[in-house]
Amino acid sequence: MQVRSLLLLLALILVAAAAEAGKNKKEKAKKDGSKCEDWRWGPCVPNSKDCGLGYREGTCKDESKKLKCKIPCNWKKKFGADCKYKFESWGGCSAQTGLKTRSGILKKALYNAQCEETVYVTKPCSSKIKLKSKAKKGKGKD
């Protein structure tokens, strides 16, 4: 009977200690956090070259912060990584320029980025003619 009481008391002490430790972690996180709600964020600046890991700086009243960020290396640098667009299908090939064009409409601006509402991109026309007959080969053989 005495052993049970001792084990129960020990278990209660451990539960109380764990709860107190969790509470201290939450309070510490609140101290590091800011009460400011009107943050202004700058663009993601890569650590080296023009893509990869980097940071963005934010300011709110007298406070400033740095957040880690990443610019994908295959991203269209013309738009910035913080502007997300919904693109249409590629248009036909222009015989004069040898380029295809498509437009994108702004879907989302991250971190209050200054984004154009509509953007246009081009790419060279394919020099290879893709035949749909290749997909049909092998079908119909019994």
PDB file of C-alpha atoms in Angstrom:
ATOM      1  CA  MET A   1       0.000   0.000   0.000  1.00  0.00           C
ATOM      2  CA  GLN A   2       2.844   2.370   0.868  1.00  0.00           C
ATOM      3  CA  VAL A   3       4.633   1.562  -2.415  1.00  0.00           C
ATOM      4  CA  ARG A   4       1.503   2.426  -4.411  1.00  0.00           C
ATOM      5  CA  SER A   5       1.171   5.772  -2.654  1.00  0.00           C
ATOM      6  CA  LEU A   6       4.823   6.523  -3.264  1.00  0.00           C
ATOM      7  CA  LEU A   7       4.540   5.633  -6.985  1.00  0.00           C
ATOM      8  CA  LEU A   8       1.375   7.721  -7.327  1.00  0.00           C
ATOM      9  CA  LEU A   9       3.065  10.702  -5.675  1.00  0.00           C
ATOM     10  CA  LEU A  10       6.110  10.292  -7.951  1.00  0.00           C
ATOM     11  CA  ALA A  11       3.867  10.145 -11.042  1.00  0.00           C
ATOM     12  CA  LEU A  12       2.038  13.319  -9.983  1.00  0.00           C
ATOM     13  CA  ILE A  13       5.342  15.130  -9.470  1.00  0.00           C
ATOM     14  CA  LEU A  14       6.555  14.082 -12.940  1.00  0.00           C
ATOM     15  CA  VAL A  15       3.305  15.218 -14.593  1.00  0.00           C
ATOM     16  CA  ALA A  16       3.462  18.574 -12.801  1.00  0.00           C
ATOM     17  CA  ALA A  17       7.121  19.075 -13.783  1.00  0.00           C
ATOM     18  CA  ALA A  18       6.369  18.265 -17.442  1.00  0.00           C
ATOM     19  CA  ALA A  19       3.425  20.683 -17.481  1.00  0.00           C
ATOM     20  CA  GLU A  20       5.584  23.452 -15.989  1.00  0.00           C
ATOM     21  CA  ALA A  21       8.327  22.870 -18.563  1.00  0.00           C
ATOM     22  CA  GLY A  22       5.783  23.118 -21.397  1.00  0.00           C
ATOM     23  CA  LYS A  23       4.394  26.315 -19.925  1.00  0.00           C
ATOM     24  CA  ASN A  24       7.858  27.896 -19.772  1.00  0.00           C
ATOM     25  CA  LYS A  25       8.489  27.064 -23.444  1.00  0.00           C
ATOM     26  CA  LYS A  26       5.213  28.744 -24.455  1.00  0.00           C
ATOM     27  CA  GLU A  27       6.015  31.857 -22.424  1.00  0.00           C
ATOM     28  CA  LYS A  28       9.492  32.055 -23.966  1.00  0.00           C
ATOM     29  CA  ALA A  29       8.022  31.821 -27.472  1.00  0.00           C
ATOM     30  CA  LYS A  30       5.606  34.659 -26.658  1.00  0.00           C
ATOM     31  CA  LYS A  31       8.474  36.865 -25.467  1.00  0.00           C
ATOM     32  CA  ASP A  32      10.316  36.355 -28.780  1.00  0.00           C
ATOM     33  CA  GLY A  33       7.145  37.075 -30.797  1.00  0.00           C
ATOM     34  CA  SER A  34       6.018  40.552 -31.689  1.00  0.00           C
ATOM     35  CA  LYS A  35       2.693  42.209 -30.985  1.00  0.00           C
ATOM     36  CA  CYS A  36       3.068  44.290 -34.136  1.00  0.00           C
ATOM     37  CA  GLU A  37       0.642  43.247 -36.875  1.00  0.00           C
ATOM     38  CA  ASP A  38       1.540  45.586 -39.755  1.00  0.00           C
ATOM     39  CA  TRP A  39       4.780  44.016 -40.996  1.00  0.00           C
ATOM     40  CA  ARG A  40       6.305  45.230 -44.270  1.00  0.00           C
ATOM     41  CA  TRP A  41       8.458  42.580 -45.925  1.00  0.00           C
ATOM     42  CA  GLY A  42      11.169  43.130 -48.500  1.00  0.00           C
ATOM     43  CA  PRO A  43      12.052  40.757 -51.318  1.00  0.00           C
ATOM     44  CA  CYS A  44      13.885  37.492 -50.752  1.00  0.00           C
ATOM     45  CA  VAL A  45      17.610  38.183 -51.144  1.00  0.00           C
ATOM     46  CA  PRO A  46      19.677  35.073 -51.959  1.00  0.00           C
ATOM     47  CA  ASN A  47      22.880  34.475 -49.987  1.00  0.00           C
ATOM     48  CA  SER A  48      24.870  33.965 -53.182  1.00  0.00           C
ATOM     49  CA  LYS A  49      24.260  34.332 -56.917  1.00  0.00           C
ATOM     50  CA  ASP A  50      20.636  34.956 -57.914  1.00  0.00           C
ATOM     51  CA  CYS A  51      18.792  31.954 -56.467  1.00  0.00           C
ATOM     52  CA  GLY A  52      18.809  29.488 -53.575  1.00  0.00           C
ATOM     53  CA  LEU A  53      18.632  30.067 -49.836  1.00  0.00           C
ATOM     54  CA  GLY A  54      18.517  33.603 -48.549  1.00  0.00           C
ATOM     55  CA  TYR A  55      16.622  35.941 -46.261  1.00  0.00           C
ATOM     56  CA  ARG A  56      14.000  38.668 -46.334  1.00  0.00           C
ATOM     57  CA  GLU A  57      13.891  41.630 -43.983  1.00  0.00           C
ATOM     58  CA  GLY A  58      10.725  42.913 -42.386  1.00  0.00           C
ATOM     59  CA  THR A  59       9.963  46.075 -40.475  1.00  0.00           C
ATOM     60  CA  CYS A  60       7.086  47.115 -38.256  1.00  0.00           C
ATOM     61  CA  LYS A  61       7.275  50.451 -36.457  1.00  0.00           C
ATOM     62  CA  ASP A  62      10.629  50.307 -34.598  1.00  0.00           C
ATOM     63  CA  GLU A  63      11.078  46.534 -34.931  1.00  0.00           C
ATOM     64  CA  SER A  64      12.875  44.575 -37.628  1.00  0.00           C
ATOM     65  CA  LYS A  65      13.187  40.853 -38.349  1.00  0.00           C
ATOM     66  CA  LYS A  66      14.901  38.563 -40.818  1.00  0.00           C
ATOM     67  CA  LEU A  67      13.203  35.425 -42.125  1.00  0.00           C
ATOM     68  CA  LYS A  68      14.792  32.606 -44.064  1.00  0.00           C
ATOM     69  CA  CYS A  69      13.508  32.199 -47.608  1.00  0.00           C
ATOM     70  CA  LYS A  70      14.346  30.424 -50.840  1.00  0.00           C
ATOM     71  CA  ILE A  71      14.254  31.459 -54.486  1.00  0.00           C
ATOM     72  CA  PRO A  72      13.941  28.443 -56.791  1.00  0.00           C
ATOM     73  CA  CYS A  73      16.777  28.438 -59.321  1.00  0.00           C
ATOM     74  CA  ASN A  74      14.438  27.769 -62.244  1.00  0.00           C
ATOM     75  CA  TRP A  75      12.153  30.679 -61.312  1.00  0.00           C
ATOM     76  CA  LYS A  76      11.352  33.488 -63.723  1.00  0.00           C
ATOM     77  CA  LYS A  77      13.388  36.248 -62.091  1.00  0.00           C
ATOM     78  CA  LYS A  78      11.455  38.867 -64.036  1.00  0.00           C
ATOM     79  CA  PHE A  79       8.376  38.356 -61.827  1.00  0.00           C
ATOM     80  CA  GLY A  80      10.043  37.735 -58.489  1.00  0.00           C
ATOM     81  CA  ALA A  81       9.466  34.653 -56.386  1.00  0.00           C
ATOM     82  CA  ASP A  82       6.787  36.376 -54.272  1.00  0.00           C
ATOM     83  CA  CYS A  83       4.356  36.893 -57.148  1.00  0.00           C
ATOM     84  CA  LYS A  84       2.279  33.836 -58.066  1.00  0.00           C
ATOM     85  CA  TYR A  85       0.456  33.774 -61.414  1.00  0.00           C
ATOM     86  CA  LYS A  86      -2.116  31.583 -63.144  1.00  0.00           C
ATOM     87  CA  PHE A  87      -0.935  31.105 -66.729  1.00  0.00           C
ATOM     88  CA  GLU A  88      -2.948  30.397 -69.852  1.00  0.00           C
ATOM     89  CA  SER A  89      -1.893  27.847 -72.455  1.00  0.00           C
ATOM     90  CA  TRP A  90       0.891  28.743 -74.862  1.00  0.00           C
ATOM     91  CA  GLY A  91      -0.278  30.566 -77.987  1.00  0.00           C
ATOM     92  CA  GLY A  92       0.705  29.680 -81.509  1.00  0.00           C
ATOM     93  CA  CYS A  93       4.160  30.225 -82.920  1.00  0.00           C
ATOM     94  CA  SER A  94       4.796  33.624 -84.489  1.00  0.00           C
ATOM     95  CA  ALA A  95       6.487  33.203 -87.875  1.00  0.00           C
ATOM     96  CA  GLN A  96       7.981  36.705 -87.603  1.00  0.00           C
ATOM     97  CA  THR A  97       9.640  36.346 -84.190  1.00  0.00           C
ATOM     98  CA  GLY A  98       9.924  32.567 -83.838  1.00  0.00           C
ATOM     99  CA  LEU A  99       8.422  32.844 -80.313  1.00  0.00           C
ATOM    100  CA  LYS A 100       5.351  31.566 -78.479  1.00  0.00           C
ATOM    101  CA  THR A 101       3.621  33.800 -75.925  1.00  0.00           C
ATOM    102  CA  ARG A 102       1.303  33.314 -72.970  1.00  0.00           C
ATOM    103  CA  SER A 103      -0.052  35.564 -70.258  1.00  0.00           C
ATOM    104  CA  GLY A 104      -0.459  35.098 -66.538  1.00  0.00           C
ATOM    105  CA  ILE A 105      -2.909  36.787 -64.174  1.00  0.00           C
ATOM    106  CA  LEU A 106      -1.832  37.540 -60.614  1.00  0.00           C
ATOM    107  CA  LYS A 107      -3.123  34.869 -58.257  1.00  0.00           C
ATOM    108  CA  LYS A 108      -1.307  35.780 -55.034  1.00  0.00           C
ATOM    109  CA  ALA A 109       1.237  38.357 -53.828  1.00  0.00           C
ATOM    110  CA  LEU A 110       3.249  37.027 -50.893  1.00  0.00           C
ATOM    111  CA  TYR A 111       4.686  39.309 -48.195  1.00  0.00           C
ATOM    112  CA  ASN A 112       2.892  42.362 -49.634  1.00  0.00           C
ATOM    113  CA  ALA A 113       5.056  42.182 -52.760  1.00  0.00           C
ATOM    114  CA  GLN A 114       4.498  44.734 -55.515  1.00  0.00           C
ATOM    115  CA  CYS A 115       3.349  42.551 -58.416  1.00  0.00           C
ATOM    116  CA  GLU A 116       2.050  43.297 -61.890  1.00  0.00           C
ATOM    117  CA  GLU A 117      -1.577  42.232 -62.411  1.00  0.00           C
ATOM    118  CA  THR A 118      -0.802  40.632 -65.795  1.00  0.00           C
ATOM    119  CA  VAL A 119       2.527  39.364 -67.113  1.00  0.00           C
ATOM    120  CA  TYR A 120       3.554  38.015 -70.493  1.00  0.00           C
ATOM    121  CA  VAL A 121       6.222  35.407 -71.153  1.00  0.00           C
ATOM    122  CA  THR A 122       7.721  34.131 -74.366  1.00  0.00           C
ATOM    123  CA  LYS A 123       9.777  31.141 -75.346  1.00  0.00           C
ATOM    124  CA  PRO A 124      11.295  29.942 -78.598  1.00  0.00           C
ATOM    125  CA  CYS A 125       9.127  27.819 -80.809  1.00  0.00           C
ATOM    126  CA  SER A 126      10.031  24.167 -80.930  1.00  0.00           C
ATOM    127  CA  SER A 127      12.127  23.309 -83.953  1.00  0.00           C
ATOM    128  CA  LYS A 128      10.929  19.716 -83.818  1.00  0.00           C
ATOM    129  CA  ILE A 129       7.524  18.840 -85.214  1.00  0.00           C
ATOM    130  CA  LYS A 130       5.725  16.570 -82.785  1.00  0.00           C
ATOM    131  CA  LEU A 131       3.638  13.971 -84.546  1.00  0.00           C
ATOM    132  CA  LYS A 132       0.535  12.648 -82.877  1.00  0.00           C
ATOM    133  CA  SER A 133       0.887   9.505 -84.938  1.00  0.00           C
ATOM    134  CA  LYS A 134       3.667   8.354 -82.596  1.00  0.00           C
ATOM    135  CA  ALA A 135       1.096   7.972 -79.803  1.00  0.00           C
ATOM    136  CA  LYS A 136      -1.090   5.890 -82.075  1.00  0.00           C
ATOM    137  CA  LYS A 137       1.673   3.463 -83.078  1.00  0.00           C
ATOM    138  CA  GLY A 138       1.268   0.049 -81.620  1.00  0.00           C
ATOM    139  CA  LYS A 139      -2.465   0.460 -81.085  1.00  0.00           C
ATOM    140  CA  GLY A 140      -4.863  -1.562 -83.103  1.00  0.00           C
ATOM    141  CA  LYS A 141      -2.520  -4.538 -83.538  1.00  0.00           C
ATOM    142  CA  ASP A 142      -4.362  -7.701 -82.656  1.00  0.00           C
TER     143      ASP A 142
END
